[in-house]
Coordinates of C-alpha atoms in Angstrom, one line a residue:
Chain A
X1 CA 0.0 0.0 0.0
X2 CA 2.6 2.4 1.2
X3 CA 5.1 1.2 -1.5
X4 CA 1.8 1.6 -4.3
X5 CA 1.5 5.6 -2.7
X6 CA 5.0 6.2 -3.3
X7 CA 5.1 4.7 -6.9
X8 CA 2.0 7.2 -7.5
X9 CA 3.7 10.3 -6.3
X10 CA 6.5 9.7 -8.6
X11 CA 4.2 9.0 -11.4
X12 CA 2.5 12.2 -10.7
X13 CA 5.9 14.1 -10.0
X14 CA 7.4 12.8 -13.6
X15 CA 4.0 14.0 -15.4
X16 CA 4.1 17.3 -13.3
X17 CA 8.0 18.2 -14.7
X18 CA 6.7 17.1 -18.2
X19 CA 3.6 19.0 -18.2
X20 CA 5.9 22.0 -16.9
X21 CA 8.4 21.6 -19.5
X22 CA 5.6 21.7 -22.0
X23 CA 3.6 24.7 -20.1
X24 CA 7.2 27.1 -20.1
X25 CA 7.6 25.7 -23.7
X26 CA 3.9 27.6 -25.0
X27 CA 4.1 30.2 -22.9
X28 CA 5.0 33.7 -24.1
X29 CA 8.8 35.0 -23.3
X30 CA 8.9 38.2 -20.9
X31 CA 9.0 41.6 -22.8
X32 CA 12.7 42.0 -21.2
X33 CA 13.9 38.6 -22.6
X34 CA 12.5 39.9 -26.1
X35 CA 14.3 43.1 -25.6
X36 CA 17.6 41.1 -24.6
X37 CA 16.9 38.3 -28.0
X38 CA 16.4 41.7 -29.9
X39 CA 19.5 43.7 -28.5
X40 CA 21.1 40.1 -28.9
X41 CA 20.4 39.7 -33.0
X42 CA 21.4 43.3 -33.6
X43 CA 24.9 42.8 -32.0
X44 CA 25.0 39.6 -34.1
X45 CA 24.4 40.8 -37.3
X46 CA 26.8 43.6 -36.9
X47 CA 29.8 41.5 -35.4
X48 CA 29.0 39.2 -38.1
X49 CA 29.3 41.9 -41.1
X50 CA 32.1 43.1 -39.7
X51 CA 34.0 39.8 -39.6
X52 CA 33.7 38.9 -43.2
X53 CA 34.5 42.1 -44.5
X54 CA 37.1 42.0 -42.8
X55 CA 38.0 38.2 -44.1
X56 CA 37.2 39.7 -47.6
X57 CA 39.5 42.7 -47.2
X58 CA 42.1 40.7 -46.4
X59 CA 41.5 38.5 -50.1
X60 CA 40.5 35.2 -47.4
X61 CA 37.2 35.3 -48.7
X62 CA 35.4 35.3 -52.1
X63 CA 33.1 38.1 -53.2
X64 CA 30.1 36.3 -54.0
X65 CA 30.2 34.7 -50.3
X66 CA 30.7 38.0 -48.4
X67 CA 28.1 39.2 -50.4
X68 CA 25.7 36.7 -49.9
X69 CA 26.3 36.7 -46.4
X70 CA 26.1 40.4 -45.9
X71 CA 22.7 39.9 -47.3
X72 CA 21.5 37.8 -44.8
X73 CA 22.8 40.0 -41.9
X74 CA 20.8 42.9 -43.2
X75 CA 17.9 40.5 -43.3
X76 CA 18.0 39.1 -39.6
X77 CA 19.1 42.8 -38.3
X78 CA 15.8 43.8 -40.1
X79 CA 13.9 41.2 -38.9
X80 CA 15.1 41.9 -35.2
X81 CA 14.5 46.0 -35.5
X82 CA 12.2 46.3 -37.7
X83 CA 12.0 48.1 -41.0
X84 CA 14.3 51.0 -41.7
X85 CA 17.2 50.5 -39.1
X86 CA 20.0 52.6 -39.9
X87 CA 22.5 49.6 -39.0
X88 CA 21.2 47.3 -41.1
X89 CA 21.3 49.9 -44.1
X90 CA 25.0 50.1 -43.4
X91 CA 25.0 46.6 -43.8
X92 CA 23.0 46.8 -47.0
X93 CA 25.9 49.5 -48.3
X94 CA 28.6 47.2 -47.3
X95 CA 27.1 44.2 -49.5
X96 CA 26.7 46.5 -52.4
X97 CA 30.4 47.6 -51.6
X98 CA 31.6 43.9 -51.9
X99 CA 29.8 43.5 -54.9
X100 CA 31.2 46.3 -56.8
X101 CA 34.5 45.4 -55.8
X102 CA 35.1 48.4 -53.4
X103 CA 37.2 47.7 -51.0
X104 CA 38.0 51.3 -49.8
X105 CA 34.0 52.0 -49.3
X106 CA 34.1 48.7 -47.5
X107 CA 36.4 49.7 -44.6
X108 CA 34.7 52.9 -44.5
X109 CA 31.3 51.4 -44.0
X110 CA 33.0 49.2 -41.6
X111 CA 33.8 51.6 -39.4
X112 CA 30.8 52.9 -39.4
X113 CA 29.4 49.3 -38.1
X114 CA 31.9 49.7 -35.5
X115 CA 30.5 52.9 -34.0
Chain B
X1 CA 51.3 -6.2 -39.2
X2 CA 47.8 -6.6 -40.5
X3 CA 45.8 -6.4 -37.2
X4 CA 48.2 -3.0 -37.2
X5 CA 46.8 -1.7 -40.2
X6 CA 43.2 -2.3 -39.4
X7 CA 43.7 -0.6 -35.8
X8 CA 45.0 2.2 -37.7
X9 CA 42.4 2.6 -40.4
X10 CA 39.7 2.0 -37.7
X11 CA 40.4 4.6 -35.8
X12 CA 41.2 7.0 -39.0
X13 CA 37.7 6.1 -40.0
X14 CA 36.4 6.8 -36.6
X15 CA 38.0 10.7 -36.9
X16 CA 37.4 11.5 -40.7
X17 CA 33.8 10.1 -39.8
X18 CA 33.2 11.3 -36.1
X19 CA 32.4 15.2 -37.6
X20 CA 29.0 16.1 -40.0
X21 CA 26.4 18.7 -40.5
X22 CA 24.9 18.2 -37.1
X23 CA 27.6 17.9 -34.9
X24 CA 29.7 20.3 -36.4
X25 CA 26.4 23.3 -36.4
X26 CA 25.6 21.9 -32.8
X27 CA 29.7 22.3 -31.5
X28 CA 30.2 25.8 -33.1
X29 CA 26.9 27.1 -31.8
X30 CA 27.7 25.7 -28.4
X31 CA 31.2 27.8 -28.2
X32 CA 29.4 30.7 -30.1
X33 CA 27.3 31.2 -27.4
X34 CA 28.4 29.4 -24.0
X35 CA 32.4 29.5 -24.5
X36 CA 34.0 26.6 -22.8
X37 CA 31.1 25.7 -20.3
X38 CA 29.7 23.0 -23.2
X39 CA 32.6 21.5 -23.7
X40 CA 31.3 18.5 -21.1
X41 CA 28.3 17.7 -23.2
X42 CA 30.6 17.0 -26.4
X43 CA 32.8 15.0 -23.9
X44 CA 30.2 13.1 -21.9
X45 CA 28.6 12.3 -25.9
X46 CA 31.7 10.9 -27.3
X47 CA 32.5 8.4 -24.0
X48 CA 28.9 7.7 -24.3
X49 CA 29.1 6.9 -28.0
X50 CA 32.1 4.8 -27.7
X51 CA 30.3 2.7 -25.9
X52 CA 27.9 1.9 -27.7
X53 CA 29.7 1.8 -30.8
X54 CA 31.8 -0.8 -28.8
X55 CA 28.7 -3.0 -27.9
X56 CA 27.2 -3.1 -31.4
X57 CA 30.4 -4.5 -32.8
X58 CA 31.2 -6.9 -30.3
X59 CA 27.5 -8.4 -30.6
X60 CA 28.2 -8.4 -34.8
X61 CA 31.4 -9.7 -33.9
X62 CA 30.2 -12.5 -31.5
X63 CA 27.0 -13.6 -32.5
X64 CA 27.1 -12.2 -36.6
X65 CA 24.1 -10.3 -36.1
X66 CA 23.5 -6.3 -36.4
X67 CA 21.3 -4.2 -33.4
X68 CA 18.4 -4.1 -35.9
X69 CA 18.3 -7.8 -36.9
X70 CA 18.6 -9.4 -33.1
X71 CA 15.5 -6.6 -32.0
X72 CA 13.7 -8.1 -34.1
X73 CA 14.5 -11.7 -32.7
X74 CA 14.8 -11.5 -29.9
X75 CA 11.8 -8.6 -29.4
X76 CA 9.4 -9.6 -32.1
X77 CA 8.5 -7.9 -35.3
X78 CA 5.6 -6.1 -33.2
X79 CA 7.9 -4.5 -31.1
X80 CA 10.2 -3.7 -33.9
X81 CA 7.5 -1.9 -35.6
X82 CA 8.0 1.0 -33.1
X83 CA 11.3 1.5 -33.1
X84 CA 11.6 0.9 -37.3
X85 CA 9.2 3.3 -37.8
X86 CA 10.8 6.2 -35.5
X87 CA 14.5 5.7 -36.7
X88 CA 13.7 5.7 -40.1
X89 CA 11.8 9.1 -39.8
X90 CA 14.8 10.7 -37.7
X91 CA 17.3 9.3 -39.9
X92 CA 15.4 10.5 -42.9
X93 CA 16.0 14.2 -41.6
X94 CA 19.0 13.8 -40.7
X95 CA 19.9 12.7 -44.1
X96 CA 18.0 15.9 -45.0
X97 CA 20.5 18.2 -43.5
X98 CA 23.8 15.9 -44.6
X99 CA 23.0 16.3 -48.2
X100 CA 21.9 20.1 -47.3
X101 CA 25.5 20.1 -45.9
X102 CA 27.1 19.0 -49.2
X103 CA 25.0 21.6 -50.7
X104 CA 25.4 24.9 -48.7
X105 CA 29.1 23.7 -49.2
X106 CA 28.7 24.0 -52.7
X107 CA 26.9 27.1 -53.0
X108 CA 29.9 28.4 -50.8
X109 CA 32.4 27.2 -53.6
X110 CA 30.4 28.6 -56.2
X111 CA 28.0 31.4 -55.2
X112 CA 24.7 28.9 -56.6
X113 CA 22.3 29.0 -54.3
X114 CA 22.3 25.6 -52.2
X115 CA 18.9 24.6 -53.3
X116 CA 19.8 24.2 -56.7
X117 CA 22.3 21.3 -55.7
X118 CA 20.2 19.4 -54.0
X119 CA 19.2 17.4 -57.7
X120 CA 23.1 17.1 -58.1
X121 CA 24.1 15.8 -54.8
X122 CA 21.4 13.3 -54.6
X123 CA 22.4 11.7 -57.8
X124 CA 26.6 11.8 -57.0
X125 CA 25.4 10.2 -53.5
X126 CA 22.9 7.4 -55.2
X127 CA 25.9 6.7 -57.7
X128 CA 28.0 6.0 -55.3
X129 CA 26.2 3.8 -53.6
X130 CA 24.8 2.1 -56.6
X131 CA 28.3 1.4 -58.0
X132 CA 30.5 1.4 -55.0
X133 CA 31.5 -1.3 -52.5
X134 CA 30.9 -0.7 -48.1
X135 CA 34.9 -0.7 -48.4
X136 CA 35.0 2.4 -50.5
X137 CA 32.0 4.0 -49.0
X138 CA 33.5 3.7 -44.9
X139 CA 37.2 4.0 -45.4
X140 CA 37.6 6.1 -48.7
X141 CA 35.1 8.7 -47.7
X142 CA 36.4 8.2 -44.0
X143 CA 39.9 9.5 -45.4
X144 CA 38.5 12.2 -47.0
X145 CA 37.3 13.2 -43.7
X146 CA 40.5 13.8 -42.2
X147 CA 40.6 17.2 -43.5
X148 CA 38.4 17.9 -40.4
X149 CA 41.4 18.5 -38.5
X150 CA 42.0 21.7 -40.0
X151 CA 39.6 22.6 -37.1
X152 CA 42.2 21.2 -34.6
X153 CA 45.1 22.9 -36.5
X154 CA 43.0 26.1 -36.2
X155 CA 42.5 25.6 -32.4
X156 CA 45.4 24.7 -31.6
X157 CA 46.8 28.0 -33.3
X158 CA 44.4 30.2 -31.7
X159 CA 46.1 29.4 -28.1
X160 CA 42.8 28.6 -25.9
X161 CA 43.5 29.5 -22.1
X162 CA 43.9 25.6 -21.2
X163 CA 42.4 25.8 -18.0
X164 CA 39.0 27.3 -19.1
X165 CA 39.1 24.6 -21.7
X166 CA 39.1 21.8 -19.0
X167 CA 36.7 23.7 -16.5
X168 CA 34.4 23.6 -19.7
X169 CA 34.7 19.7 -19.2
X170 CA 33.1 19.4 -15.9
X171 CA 28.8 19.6 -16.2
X172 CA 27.8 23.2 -15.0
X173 CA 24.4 24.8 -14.5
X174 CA 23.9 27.8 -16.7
X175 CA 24.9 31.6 -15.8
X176 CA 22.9 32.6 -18.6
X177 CA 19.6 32.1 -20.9
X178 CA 19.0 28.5 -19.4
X179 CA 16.5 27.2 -22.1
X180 CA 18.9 28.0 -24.6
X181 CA 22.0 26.1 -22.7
X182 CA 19.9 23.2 -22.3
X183 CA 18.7 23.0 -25.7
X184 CA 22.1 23.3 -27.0
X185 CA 23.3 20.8 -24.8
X186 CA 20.1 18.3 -25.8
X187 CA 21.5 19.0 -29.2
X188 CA 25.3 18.3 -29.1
X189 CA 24.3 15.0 -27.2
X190 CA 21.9 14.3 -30.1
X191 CA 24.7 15.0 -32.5
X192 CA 27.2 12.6 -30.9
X193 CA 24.9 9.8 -29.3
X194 CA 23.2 9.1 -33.1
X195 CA 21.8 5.5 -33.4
X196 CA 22.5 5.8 -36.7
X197 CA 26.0 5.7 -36.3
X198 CA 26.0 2.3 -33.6
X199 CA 24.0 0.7 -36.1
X200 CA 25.8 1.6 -38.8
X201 CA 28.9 0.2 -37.0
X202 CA 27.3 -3.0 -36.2
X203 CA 26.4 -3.5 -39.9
X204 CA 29.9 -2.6 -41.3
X205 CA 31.4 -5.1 -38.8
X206 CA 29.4 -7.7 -40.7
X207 CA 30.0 -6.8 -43.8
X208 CA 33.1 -6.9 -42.9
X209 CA 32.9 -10.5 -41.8
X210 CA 34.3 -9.5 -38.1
X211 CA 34.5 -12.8 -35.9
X212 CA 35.7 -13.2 -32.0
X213 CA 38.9 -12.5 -33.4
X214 CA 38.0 -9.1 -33.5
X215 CA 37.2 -8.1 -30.1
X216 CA 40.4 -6.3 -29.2
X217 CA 40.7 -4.2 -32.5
X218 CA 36.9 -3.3 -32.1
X219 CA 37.1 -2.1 -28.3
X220 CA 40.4 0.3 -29.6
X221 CA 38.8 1.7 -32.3
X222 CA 35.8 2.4 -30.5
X223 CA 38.0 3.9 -27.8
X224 CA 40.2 5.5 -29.8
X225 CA 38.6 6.9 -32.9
X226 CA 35.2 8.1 -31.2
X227 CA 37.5 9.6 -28.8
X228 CA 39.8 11.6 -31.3
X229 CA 36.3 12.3 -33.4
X230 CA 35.4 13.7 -30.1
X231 CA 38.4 16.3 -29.8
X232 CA 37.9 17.1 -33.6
X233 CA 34.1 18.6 -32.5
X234 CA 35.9 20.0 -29.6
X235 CA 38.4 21.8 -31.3
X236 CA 35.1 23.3 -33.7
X237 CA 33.9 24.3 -30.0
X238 CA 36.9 26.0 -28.9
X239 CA 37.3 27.8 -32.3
X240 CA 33.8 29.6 -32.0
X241 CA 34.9 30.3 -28.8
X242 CA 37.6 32.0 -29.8
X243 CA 36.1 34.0 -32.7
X244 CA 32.7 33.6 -32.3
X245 CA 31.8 34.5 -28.4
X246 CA 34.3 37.5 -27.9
X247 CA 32.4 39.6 -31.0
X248 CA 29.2 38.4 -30.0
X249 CA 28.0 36.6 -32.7
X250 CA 25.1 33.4 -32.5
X251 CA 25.0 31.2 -35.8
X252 CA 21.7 31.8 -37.2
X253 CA 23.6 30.3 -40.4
X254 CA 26.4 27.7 -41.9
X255 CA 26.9 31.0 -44.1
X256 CA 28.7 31.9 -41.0
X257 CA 31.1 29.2 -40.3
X258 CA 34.0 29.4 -42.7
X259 CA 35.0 32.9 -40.5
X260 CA 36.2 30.3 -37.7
X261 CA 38.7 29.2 -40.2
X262 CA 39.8 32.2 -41.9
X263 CA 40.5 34.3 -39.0
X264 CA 43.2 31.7 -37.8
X265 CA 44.0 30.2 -41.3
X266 CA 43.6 33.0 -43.8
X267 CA 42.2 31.9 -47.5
X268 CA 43.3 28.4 -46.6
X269 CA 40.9 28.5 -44.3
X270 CA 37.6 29.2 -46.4
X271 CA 39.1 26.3 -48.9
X272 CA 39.4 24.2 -45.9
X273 CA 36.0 24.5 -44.5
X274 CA 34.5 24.5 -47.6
X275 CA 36.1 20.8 -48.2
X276 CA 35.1 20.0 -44.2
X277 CA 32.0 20.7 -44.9
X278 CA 31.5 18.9 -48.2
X279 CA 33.2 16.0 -47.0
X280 CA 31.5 15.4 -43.8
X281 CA 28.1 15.9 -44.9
X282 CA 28.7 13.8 -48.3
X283 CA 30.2 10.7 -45.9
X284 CA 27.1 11.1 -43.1
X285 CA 24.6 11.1 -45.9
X286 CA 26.2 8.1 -47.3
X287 CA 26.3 6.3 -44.1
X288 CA 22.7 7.5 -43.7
X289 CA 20.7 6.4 -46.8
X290 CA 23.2 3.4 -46.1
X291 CA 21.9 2.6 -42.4
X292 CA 18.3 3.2 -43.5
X293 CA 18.4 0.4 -46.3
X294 CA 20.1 -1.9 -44.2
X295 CA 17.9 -1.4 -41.2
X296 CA 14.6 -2.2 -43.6
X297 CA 16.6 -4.9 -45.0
X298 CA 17.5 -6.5 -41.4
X299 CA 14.2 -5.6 -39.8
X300 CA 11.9 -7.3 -42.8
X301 CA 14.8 -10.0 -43.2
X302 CA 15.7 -9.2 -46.8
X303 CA 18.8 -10.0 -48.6
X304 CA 21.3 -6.9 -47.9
X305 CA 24.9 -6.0 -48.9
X306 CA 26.4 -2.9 -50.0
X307 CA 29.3 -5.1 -51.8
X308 CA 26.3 -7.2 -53.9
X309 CA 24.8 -6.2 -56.7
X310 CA 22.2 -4.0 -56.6
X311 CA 20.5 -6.2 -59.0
X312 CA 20.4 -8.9 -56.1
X313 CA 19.4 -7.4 -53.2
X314 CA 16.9 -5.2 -54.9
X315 CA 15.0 -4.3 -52.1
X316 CA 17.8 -3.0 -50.0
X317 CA 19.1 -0.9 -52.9
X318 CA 15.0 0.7 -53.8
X319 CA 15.3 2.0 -49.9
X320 CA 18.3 4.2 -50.1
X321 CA 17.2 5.1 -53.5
X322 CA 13.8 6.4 -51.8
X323 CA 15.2 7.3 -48.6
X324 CA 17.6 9.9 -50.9
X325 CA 15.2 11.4 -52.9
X326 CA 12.8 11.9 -50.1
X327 CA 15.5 13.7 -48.2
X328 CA 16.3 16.1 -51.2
X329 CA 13.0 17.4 -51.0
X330 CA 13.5 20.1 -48.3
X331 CA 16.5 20.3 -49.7
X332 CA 15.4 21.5 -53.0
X333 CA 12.5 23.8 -51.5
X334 CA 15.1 25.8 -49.6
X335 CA 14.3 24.6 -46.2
X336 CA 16.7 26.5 -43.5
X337 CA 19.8 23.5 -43.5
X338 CA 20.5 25.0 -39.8
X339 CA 17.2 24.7 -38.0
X340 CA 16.2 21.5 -39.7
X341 CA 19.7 20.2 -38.1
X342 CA 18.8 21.8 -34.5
X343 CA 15.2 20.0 -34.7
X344 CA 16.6 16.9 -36.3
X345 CA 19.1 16.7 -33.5
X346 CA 16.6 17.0 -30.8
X347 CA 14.2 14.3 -32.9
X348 CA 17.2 12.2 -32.3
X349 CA 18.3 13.0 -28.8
X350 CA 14.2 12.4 -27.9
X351 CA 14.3 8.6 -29.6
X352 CA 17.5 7.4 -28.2
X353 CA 15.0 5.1 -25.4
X354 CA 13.8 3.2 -28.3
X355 CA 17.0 2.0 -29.3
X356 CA 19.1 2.1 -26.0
X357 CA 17.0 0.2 -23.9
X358 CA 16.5 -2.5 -25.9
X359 CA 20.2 -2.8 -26.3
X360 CA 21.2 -3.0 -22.7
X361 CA 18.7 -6.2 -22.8
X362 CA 20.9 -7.8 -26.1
X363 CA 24.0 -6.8 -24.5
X364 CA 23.0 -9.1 -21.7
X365 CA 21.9 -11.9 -23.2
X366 CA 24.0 -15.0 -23.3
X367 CA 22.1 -16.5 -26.5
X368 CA 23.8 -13.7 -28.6
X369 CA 27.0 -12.7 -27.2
X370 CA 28.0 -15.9 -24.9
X371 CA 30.5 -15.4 -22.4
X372 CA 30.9 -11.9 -23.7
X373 CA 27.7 -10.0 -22.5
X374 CA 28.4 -7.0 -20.8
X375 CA 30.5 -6.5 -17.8
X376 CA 29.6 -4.3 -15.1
X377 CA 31.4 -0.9 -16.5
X378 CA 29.5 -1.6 -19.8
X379 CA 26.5 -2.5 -18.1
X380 CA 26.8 1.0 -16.1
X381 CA 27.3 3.3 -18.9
X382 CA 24.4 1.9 -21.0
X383 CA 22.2 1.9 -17.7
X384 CA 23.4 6.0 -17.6
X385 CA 22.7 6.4 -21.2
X386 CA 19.4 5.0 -20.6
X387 CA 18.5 7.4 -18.1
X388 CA 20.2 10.4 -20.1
X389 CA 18.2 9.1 -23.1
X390 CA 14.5 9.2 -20.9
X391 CA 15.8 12.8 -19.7
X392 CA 16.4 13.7 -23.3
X393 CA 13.1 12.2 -24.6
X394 CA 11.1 14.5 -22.0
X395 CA 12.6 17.8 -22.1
X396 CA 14.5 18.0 -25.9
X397 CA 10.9 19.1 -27.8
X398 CA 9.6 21.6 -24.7
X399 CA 13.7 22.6 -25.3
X400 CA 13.1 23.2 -28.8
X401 CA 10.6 25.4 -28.4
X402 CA 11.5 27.6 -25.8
X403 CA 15.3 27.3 -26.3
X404 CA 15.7 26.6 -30.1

């Protein structure tokens, strides 16, 4: 009886963490853990620019891959802040920078990333 | 000299083989985002693996059967179903992001966009197996995958503070964004403890005809190449680390990934990457549409060989041909190669009870392996995986969710 009891609050103890893990799992995140995920992507996307156009100033990198990959930096960083962010217009010059070849407009708008 | 050799190709096959698309995505983001603290769950993955992968070829070695093939004997075909039915489903994803792998590698070499390979890449892997023999497929492709090192040569260059390293080894509770640590975690362990790659082993040892004989040069490649596989994806840890952490960036693409070898390696280091990556992925997805043939083929008790003709086990050789095109669909619609690697890891982390727990009961029985069932070391690891494998089943999809 006792040992049936204590098989029982297991049970319900194992289904409790599960159901837990599934209840924290739908439920929304805090508006200060969006603001940190947000602030987060935006410091992503810029460190990421910045490393490969730096790679593809150096000649370690081809153009059609810093490119590319620009690309999709300006398209998280806009996902993250929303339309129009200055930042991820930079980033948006410094792909089109790449592409024509430019490496002097390329460090410039990389410095600009920096600030 | 010959037992030598085979040592020495086992456990070159068990590095060139260790790293793929999963693994690889699931070390760097680890480092990216957690420096050193995850280094224990590649570690605690790889001794976990090895022992597995040393089971399944001691029970092909003793008794001549693979995992697959004694489940269903000594379980029933009922109980099989279960298992069957998951594994080929995880496995088929997992295929899904090798061959996206292969791809995103390509479109790195060329500029194409990866979903334009997928077509390509298929057919090169089918061909392969259609033509080739298990030999070329495991150690050929296996050699290949030495140039996965150049992550180790780039770690090793970048100078990691040692001791941070090895505090990284040691389980921690997160100081940060827990849900995401976790899920991480669940997803390096689902990169490393793959049942593909156990069954897979245990099929290979009978292909290669293994016998008693082969106890001793099973348990040291086991050992020994799962564990130098292991440092391989540790060194891809310690390089995002390195790079990665300090600037602050999380891998929300592979796009991302050749920076951890230029920055130590220069343009050598895009070229390597870009061959890393092809290589890996194009072996894993071999090994994939490979273990999902033969586990149809040993499940529904079909003639199977990769070294036959396909012509005579025709059966065995219609299932990878399926299982590849199937796995170059969301490949070809453009389907993100990184999160379908995070959710396929997790898939795989969550169905490791299905295959684990009926293995611990194989390992034990004397019908099969004879005076070579498990001892009590073996016995206690699997019993750990077991309960590491239930942990992983509960938590790795409310993980995915609120971590992923």
């Amino acid at each position: 009886m006792h040992c049936r009891g204590r098989r029982a609050r297991t049970l319900a103890g194992t289904l409790g963490l599960i159901a837990g893990c599934w209840l924290a799992a739908c439920s929304h995140p805090s508006p200060a853990a969006q603001a940190a995920e947000k602030r987060e992507a935006i410091q992503s996307a810029a460190a990421t620019a910045r490393l490969v156009v730096r790679a593809w100033n150096a000649g370690d990198v081809p153009t059609a891959y810093a490119s590319r990959t620009l690309e999709q930096a300006a398209t998280r960083l806009e996902s993250a802040a929303g339309p129009g962010n200055k930042l991820a217009e930079s980033i948006v010059r410094l792909s089109e920078a790449v592409q024509q070849g430019n490496h002097a407009l390329a460090a410039q708008q990389e410095n600009a990333l920096r600030r | 000299m010959k037992r030598f050799l085979e040592i020495g190709l086992g456990i070159v096959t068990g590095i060139g083989g260790f790293l793929e698309a999963g693994s690889l995505a699931t070390a760097a983001q680890a480092g990216a985002d957690f420096r050193f603290s995850l280094g224990w769950s590649i570690a605690l993955g790889t001794i976990c693996l090895a022992f597995l992968v040393e089971m399944s070829g001691r029970l092909a070695a003793v008794s001549r059967h693979t995992i697959p093939d004694v489940m269903r004997e000594r379980f029933g075909f009922t109980f099989f179903v279960a298992p069957l039915v998951v594994m080929q489903m995880v496995m088929l994803l997992v295929l899904a992001t090798e061959l996206g792998g292969v791809c995103l590698a390509l479109q790195l070499a060329s500029g194409v966009a990866f979903r334009w390979w997928a077509l390509p890449v298929m057919a090169v892997t089918w061909l392969l197996l259609w033509k080739g023999t298990f030999g070329i497929i495991e150690k050929g492709v296996s050699m290949l995958g030495l140039v996965t090192l150049a992550f180790a040569v780039a770690a090793w260059r970048m100078h990691p503070p040692v001791h941070d390293v090895l505090v990284g080894l040691v389980p921690s509770l997160p100081t940060h964004d827990a849900p995401h640590y976790w899920f991480i975690a669940v997803s390096v362990l689902g990169a490393s403890i793959s049942p593909y790659l156990f069954f897979f082993y245990s099929s290979g040892a009978v292909e290669d005809k293994w016998d008693a004989g082969y106890l001793g040069i099973n348990r040291i490649t086991a050992g020994l190449g799962m564990g130098f596989g292991g440092l391989v994806a540790l060194a891809a840890l310690i390089t995002a680390a390195m790079v990665f952490h300090p600037a602050g960036v999380k891998i929300e693409s592979y796009e991302q990934l050749p920076i951890l070898l230029t920055s130590v390696l220069g343009r050598w280091g895009f070229v390597l990457f870009v061959l890393t990556l092809a290589i890996a992925c194009f072996g894993a997805a071999l090994e994939l549409a490979l273990t999902m043939a033969y586990t149809m083929a040993q499940g529904f008790g079909w003639q199977w060989s990769e070294d036959l003709p396909p012509a005579k086990d025709a059966r065995f050789s219609v299932t990878y041909t399926i299982a590849l095109v199937l796995a170059a669909v969301p490949v070809a619609l453009g389907t993100d190669i990184l999160k379908l690697t995070n959710f396929s890891m997790a898939l795989t982390a969550a169905s490791l009870p299905l295959v684990a727990v009926p293995l611990l009961i194989i390992m034990n029985d004397p019908r099969y392996l004879g005076d070579r069932c498990n001892g009590w070391i073996s016995n206690t690891v699997a019993l750990f995986v077991i309960a590491l494998a239930f942990v992983l089943a509960i938590v790795a999809i409310p993980l995915e969710l609120i971590g992923g």
